Coordinates of C-alpha atoms and ligand atoms in Angstrom, one line a residue:
M21 CA 0.0 0.0 0.0
G22 CA 1.5 3.3 -1.1
L23 CA 2.1 6.2 1.3
R24 CA -0.6 8.3 -0.4
L25 CA -3.2 5.6 0.0
K26 CA -2.3 5.1 3.7
Y27 CA -2.4 8.8 4.3
N28 CA -5.7 9.2 2.6
I29 CA -7.3 6.3 4.4
A30 CA -6.2 7.8 7.8
L31 CA -7.4 11.3 6.7
F32 CA -10.7 9.9 5.4
L33 CA -11.4 8.1 8.7
A34 CA -10.4 11.2 10.7
C35 CA -12.8 13.3 8.6
L36 CA -15.6 10.8 8.8
I37 CA -15.3 10.7 12.6
G38 CA -15.1 14.5 12.7
L39 CA -18.1 14.9 10.4
L40 CA -20.2 12.4 12.4
A41 CA -19.2 14.2 15.7
A42 CA -19.9 17.6 14.1
A43 CA -23.3 16.3 12.8
A44 CA -24.3 15.0 16.3
I45 CA -23.2 18.1 18.1
S46 CA -24.8 20.5 15.6
Y47 CA -28.0 18.5 15.6
S48 CA -28.4 18.7 19.4
I49 CA -27.5 22.4 19.5
V50 CA -29.9 23.2 16.6
Q51 CA -32.7 21.1 18.0
K52 CA -32.3 22.9 21.4
S53 CA -32.5 26.3 19.8
A54 CA -35.6 25.2 17.8
V55 CA -37.3 24.3 21.1
E56 CA -36.2 27.6 22.6
E57 CA -37.7 29.5 19.6
V58 CA -41.0 27.7 19.9
K59 CA -41.0 28.4 23.6
R60 CA -40.4 32.1 22.9
S61 CA -43.5 32.3 20.6
A62 CA -45.5 30.4 23.2
N63 CA -44.4 32.9 25.8
L64 CA -45.6 35.7 23.6
V65 CA -49.0 34.1 23.3
R66 CA -49.1 33.8 27.1
A67 CA -47.9 37.4 27.7
N68 CA -50.7 38.6 25.4
A69 CA -53.3 36.5 27.4
L70 CA -52.0 37.9 30.7
A71 CA -52.2 41.5 29.3
V72 CA -55.8 40.9 28.3
R73 CA -56.5 39.4 31.7
S74 CA -55.2 42.3 33.6
Y75 CA -56.9 44.8 31.2
T76 CA -60.2 43.0 31.9
V77 CA -59.7 43.0 35.7
N78 CA -58.4 46.5 36.0
N79 CA -60.3 48.4 33.2
I80 CA -63.4 46.4 32.1
D81 CA -64.6 44.8 35.3
P82 CA -64.9 48.0 37.4
L83 CA -67.0 49.6 34.6
L84 CA -69.4 46.7 34.0
S85 CA -69.7 44.5 37.0
D86 CA -72.1 46.6 39.1
N87 CA -75.1 44.9 37.6
N88 CA -73.6 41.4 37.9
D89 CA -76.4 40.1 40.1
V90 CA -79.0 41.1 37.5
L91 CA -77.1 40.9 34.2
F92 CA -74.0 38.9 34.2
L93 CA -71.6 39.9 31.4
P94 CA -68.9 37.3 30.7
E95 CA -66.9 40.1 29.2
T96 CA -66.0 41.1 32.8
V97 CA -64.3 37.7 33.4
A98 CA -60.6 37.6 32.7
A99 CA -60.7 33.9 31.6
F100 CA -63.4 34.7 29.1
S101 CA -61.8 37.8 27.6
A102 CA -58.3 36.2 27.3
Q103 CA -59.7 33.2 25.4
T104 CA -62.1 35.4 23.3
V105 CA -59.2 37.7 22.2
F106 CA -57.1 34.7 21.4
A107 CA -59.8 33.2 19.2
T108 CA -59.4 36.4 17.0
L109 CA -55.7 36.1 17.0
Q110 CA -56.0 32.4 16.1
K111 CA -57.7 33.3 12.8
Q112 CA -54.3 34.6 11.7
F113 CA -52.2 31.9 13.4
P114 CA -54.4 28.8 13.2
E115 CA -51.5 26.5 14.2
F116 CA -51.4 28.1 17.7
D117 CA -53.8 27.3 20.5
Y118 CA -54.5 28.9 23.9
K119 CA -56.8 27.5 26.5
E120 CA -57.6 28.1 30.2
A121 CA -58.6 24.7 31.2
A122 CA -59.8 23.7 34.7
L123 CA -60.5 20.2 36.1
D124 CA -64.0 21.4 37.0
P125 CA -64.6 24.4 34.8
T126 CA -67.4 27.0 34.9
N127 CA -67.7 26.9 31.2
L128 CA -67.7 23.3 29.9
A129 CA -65.8 24.5 26.8
D130 CA -62.8 24.8 29.2
L131 CA -62.9 21.0 30.1
P132 CA -59.4 19.6 29.6
N133 CA -58.6 16.7 27.3
E134 CA -56.6 13.8 28.6
L135 CA -53.2 15.4 28.0
E136 CA -54.3 18.7 29.5
K137 CA -55.8 16.9 32.5
S138 CA -52.5 15.1 33.1
L139 CA -50.5 18.4 32.8
I140 CA -52.9 20.1 35.3
N141 CA -52.5 17.2 37.7
Q142 CA -48.7 17.4 37.5
L143 CA -48.9 21.1 38.3
R144 CA -51.2 20.4 41.2
D145 CA -48.9 17.7 42.6
D146 CA -45.9 19.9 42.5
P147 CA -46.7 23.5 43.6
D148 CA -43.1 24.6 42.8
L149 CA -43.5 23.8 39.1
E150 CA -43.7 27.1 37.2
Q151 CA -44.5 25.4 33.9
I152 CA -44.3 22.0 32.2
S153 CA -44.0 21.3 28.5
T154 CA -44.3 18.3 26.3
I155 CA -44.1 17.6 22.6
V156 CA -47.2 16.2 21.0
E157 CA -47.8 14.9 17.5
K158 CA -51.0 15.8 15.6
E159 CA -51.6 14.6 12.0
G160 CA -47.9 14.1 11.5
N161 CA -46.9 17.5 12.8
K162 CA -45.1 18.2 16.0
F163 CA -46.4 20.8 18.5
L164 CA -45.0 22.0 21.8
T165 CA -47.6 22.2 24.6
I166 CA -46.7 24.3 27.6
A167 CA -48.9 24.5 30.7
F168 CA -48.7 27.3 33.3
P169 CA -50.6 26.8 36.6
L170 CA -53.7 28.8 37.3
T171 CA -53.8 29.1 41.0
I172 CA -56.4 30.8 43.2
K173 CA -54.2 33.5 44.8
Q174 CA -56.9 36.2 45.5
K175 CA -59.9 35.9 47.8
G176 CA -61.9 37.9 45.1
C177 CA -61.9 34.8 42.9
L178 CA -64.0 32.9 45.5
A179 CA -66.8 35.4 45.0
C180 CA -67.8 33.4 41.9
H181 CA -65.9 30.1 42.4
S182 CA -66.6 29.0 46.0
T183 CA -70.3 28.0 46.2
P184 CA -73.2 28.7 43.9
D185 CA -74.9 30.6 46.7
A186 CA -72.0 33.1 46.9
A187 CA -71.9 33.6 43.2
P188 CA -73.9 36.3 41.4
P189 CA -77.4 34.8 40.6
A190 CA -77.2 36.0 37.0
M191 CA -74.0 34.1 36.6
I192 CA -75.7 30.9 37.8
D193 CA -78.5 31.6 35.3
L194 CA -75.9 31.7 32.6
Y195 CA -73.5 28.9 33.6
G196 CA -75.6 26.7 36.0
P197 CA -74.7 25.7 39.6
D198 CA -72.9 22.5 38.9
H199 CA -69.4 23.6 37.6
G200 CA -66.6 25.8 38.5
F201 CA -67.3 25.8 42.3
G202 CA -65.5 24.5 45.4
W203 CA -62.2 26.1 44.5
K204 CA -60.0 27.0 47.4
L205 CA -57.4 29.7 48.1
G206 CA -54.0 28.4 47.0
E207 CA -55.4 25.6 44.9
T208 CA -54.2 25.1 41.4
V209 CA -57.5 24.7 39.6
G210 CA -56.3 24.5 36.1
A211 CA -53.7 25.7 33.7
Q212 CA -53.0 28.1 30.9
I213 CA -52.2 25.7 28.1
I214 CA -50.5 27.0 25.0
T215 CA -49.8 24.9 22.0
A216 CA -47.3 26.2 19.4
P217 CA -46.2 24.5 16.2
M218 CA -42.7 23.0 15.9
A219 CA -42.8 22.6 12.1
I220 CA -41.3 26.0 11.2
A221 CA -38.5 25.8 13.9
D222 CA -37.9 22.2 13.0
K223 CA -37.5 23.1 9.3
R224 CA -35.1 25.9 10.1
A225 CA -33.2 23.6 12.4
R226 CA -32.9 21.0 9.6
E227 CA -31.7 23.7 7.2
T228 CA -29.1 25.0 9.6
G229 CA -27.9 21.5 10.2
I230 CA -27.6 20.8 6.5
I231 CA -25.7 24.1 6.0
L232 CA -23.3 23.2 8.9
I233 CA -22.7 19.7 7.5
A234 CA -22.2 21.1 4.0
G235 CA -19.7 23.6 5.4
F236 CA -17.7 21.0 7.2
T237 CA -17.7 18.8 4.1
V238 CA -16.3 21.6 2.0
V239 CA -13.6 22.2 4.6
F240 CA -12.7 18.5 4.7
I241 CA -12.6 18.4 0.9
L242 CA -10.2 21.4 0.9
V243 CA -8.1 19.8 3.6
F244 CA -8.0 16.6 1.5
A245 CA -7.0 18.4 -1.7
I246 CA -4.4 20.8 -0.2
T247 CA -2.7 18.1 2.0
N248 CA -2.6 15.7 -0.9
F249 CA -1.0 18.3 -3.1
M250 CA 1.5 19.2 -0.4
L251 CA 2.2 15.5 0.3
G252 CA 3.0 14.9 -3.4
R253 CA 5.2 18.0 -3.7
I254 CA 7.0 17.9 -0.4
V255 CA 7.4 14.2 0.2
L256 CA 6.2 11.7 -2.5
R257 CA 7.8 13.2 -5.6
P258 CA 11.3 13.8 -4.0
V259 CA 11.2 10.4 -2.4
R260 CA 10.3 8.8 -5.7
L261 CA 13.1 10.6 -7.5
M262 CA 15.6 9.6 -4.8
S263 CA 14.4 6.0 -4.7
S264 CA 14.7 5.6 -8.5
A265 CA 18.2 7.2 -8.3
A266 CA 19.2 4.9 -5.4
E267 CA 17.9 1.9 -7.4
K268 CA 20.1 2.8 -10.3
V269 CA 23.1 3.7 -8.2
S270 CA 22.8 0.4 -6.3
M271 CA 23.1 -1.3 -9.7
G272 CA 26.4 0.6 -10.4
D273 CA 24.7 3.1 -12.8
F274 CA 26.1 6.5 -11.8
S275 CA 24.8 8.2 -14.9
V276 CA 21.6 9.5 -13.3
P277 CA 21.9 13.2 -12.5
E278 CA 22.1 14.2 -8.8
Y279 CA 18.9 15.3 -7.3
K280 CA 18.8 18.1 -4.8
K281 CA 15.4 19.0 -3.4
P282 CA 15.1 22.8 -2.9
G283 CA 14.5 24.1 0.6
N284 CA 15.9 23.1 3.9
D285 CA 13.4 20.6 5.3
E286 CA 14.2 17.0 6.3
I287 CA 13.7 15.6 2.8
S288 CA 16.0 18.3 1.3
S289 CA 18.7 17.3 3.8
L290 CA 18.1 13.6 3.0
S291 CA 18.6 14.4 -0.7
L292 CA 21.9 16.1 0.2
S293 CA 23.0 13.2 2.4
F294 CA 22.0 10.8 -0.3
N295 CA 24.1 12.7 -2.9
R296 CA 27.1 12.6 -0.5
V297 CA 26.7 8.8 0.1
R298 CA 26.5 8.4 -3.7
R299 CA 29.6 10.4 -4.4
S300 CA 31.6 8.4 -1.7
L301 CA 30.3 5.2 -3.3
E302 CA 31.2 6.4 -6.7
R303 CA 34.7 7.3 -5.5
A304 CA 35.1 3.9 -3.7
M305 CA 34.0 2.1 -6.8
S306 CA 36.4 3.9 -9.0
M307 CA 39.2 3.2 -6.5
I308 CA 38.4 -0.5 -6.7
D309 CA 38.3 -0.3 -10.5
D310 CA 41.7 1.3 -10.5
Ligands
LIG1502 C1 -67.5 37.7 38.7 C2 -67.3 36.2 38.8 C3 -66.0 35.7 38.7 C4 -64.8 36.1 39.3 C5 -64.6 37.1 40.4 C6 -63.8 35.2 38.9 N1 -64.3 34.3 37.9 FE1 -63.3 32.9 37.0 N2 -64.8 32.6 35.8 C7 -66.0 33.1 35.9 C8 -66.9 32.7 34.8 C9 -68.3 33.1 34.6 C10 -66.1 31.9 34.0 C11 -66.4 31.2 32.7 C12 -66.0 32.2 31.6 C13 -66.3 31.7 30.2 O1 -67.4 31.6 29.8 O2 -65.2 31.4 29.6 C14 -64.8 31.8 34.7 C15 -63.7 31.0 34.2 C16 -62.5 30.9 34.8 C17 -61.5 30.0 34.4 C18 -61.5 29.1 33.2 C19 -62.0 27.8 33.5 C20 -63.5 27.8 33.7 O3 -63.8 27.7 34.9 O4 -64.2 27.8 32.7 C21 -60.5 30.1 35.3 C22 -59.2 29.4 35.3 C23 -60.9 31.1 36.3 N3 -62.1 31.5 36.0 C24 -60.1 31.5 37.3 C25 -60.4 32.6 38.1 C26 -59.5 33.2 39.0 C27 -58.1 32.8 39.2 C28 -60.1 34.3 39.5 C29 -59.5 35.3 40.5 C30 -58.4 36.0 40.0 C31 -61.5 34.3 39.0 N4 -61.6 33.3 38.1 C32 -62.4 35.2 39.3 C33 -66.4 34.0 36.9 C34 -65.6 34.6 37.8

């Protein structure tokens, strides 16, 4: 096996291992940043919902809730307005979803599905959890679902969510006395559940991964080409010339011209030494002939 082949096999193996390692590392980095990106967009949806909630509580409720006992306006309820505003937003971003789900909801439209129920239960079991997320697949597309706990922190919530007797009668007329009651201060009754699509971030992650791998491949090809060229010029060609000269000299043929490799690297000094050995040999031979 020639030197060039040995060198190329070693280089190829090193490049292959390097490329695989680079692919694995870049895949995990890119995947992580894709999840971060989806989380950012989910946080934006949540921030919008929280803003609508606080606008409803601080600006709308004081104006409209005086008549709650007679005429109950759901528009004064933060959970209602946050979800209604999101429904409008969703027309432009149908792949996103926002829901305020509760295990025993006032509005049955807020009943959680199995996944949402398990997220709410996990948040109830661990009060220190600020959020939990999971990746779900729907019709072949991946989505990130994040749940933030909805905990009863203010006594005011119990005016409508403790017992049907305490709640405004007009609200009972609208929603009935069977759901959304019995909640306690400090209890996590449900969760804000946001679903955001992974497809766009995934696609970008794949593209970035492909660009990275292509970049590495180009670098490796360049390394291959340049080092092969250098190997030929600096090592292989001079060694081949010296070896064919040595072959002839060893047979007593001193007619081949002396070869001196330009420069002052190891091969150059080898070519000089070889020439000296050759001259000594030539002298010795001619002395014997004499
Ligand atoms: C004036 C009565 C009233 C008050 C006060 C009130 N809620 Fe509600 N809440 C409702 C009604 C009515 C709904 C159903 C709204 C709808 O139709 O979406 C609701 C819905 C919810 C929901 C969505 C799940 C469900 O039950 O349908 C959550 C969560 C919730 N409320 C939490 C709270 C919290 C937390 C507070 C205190 C900060 C609070 N509520 C204060 C009346 C009230």
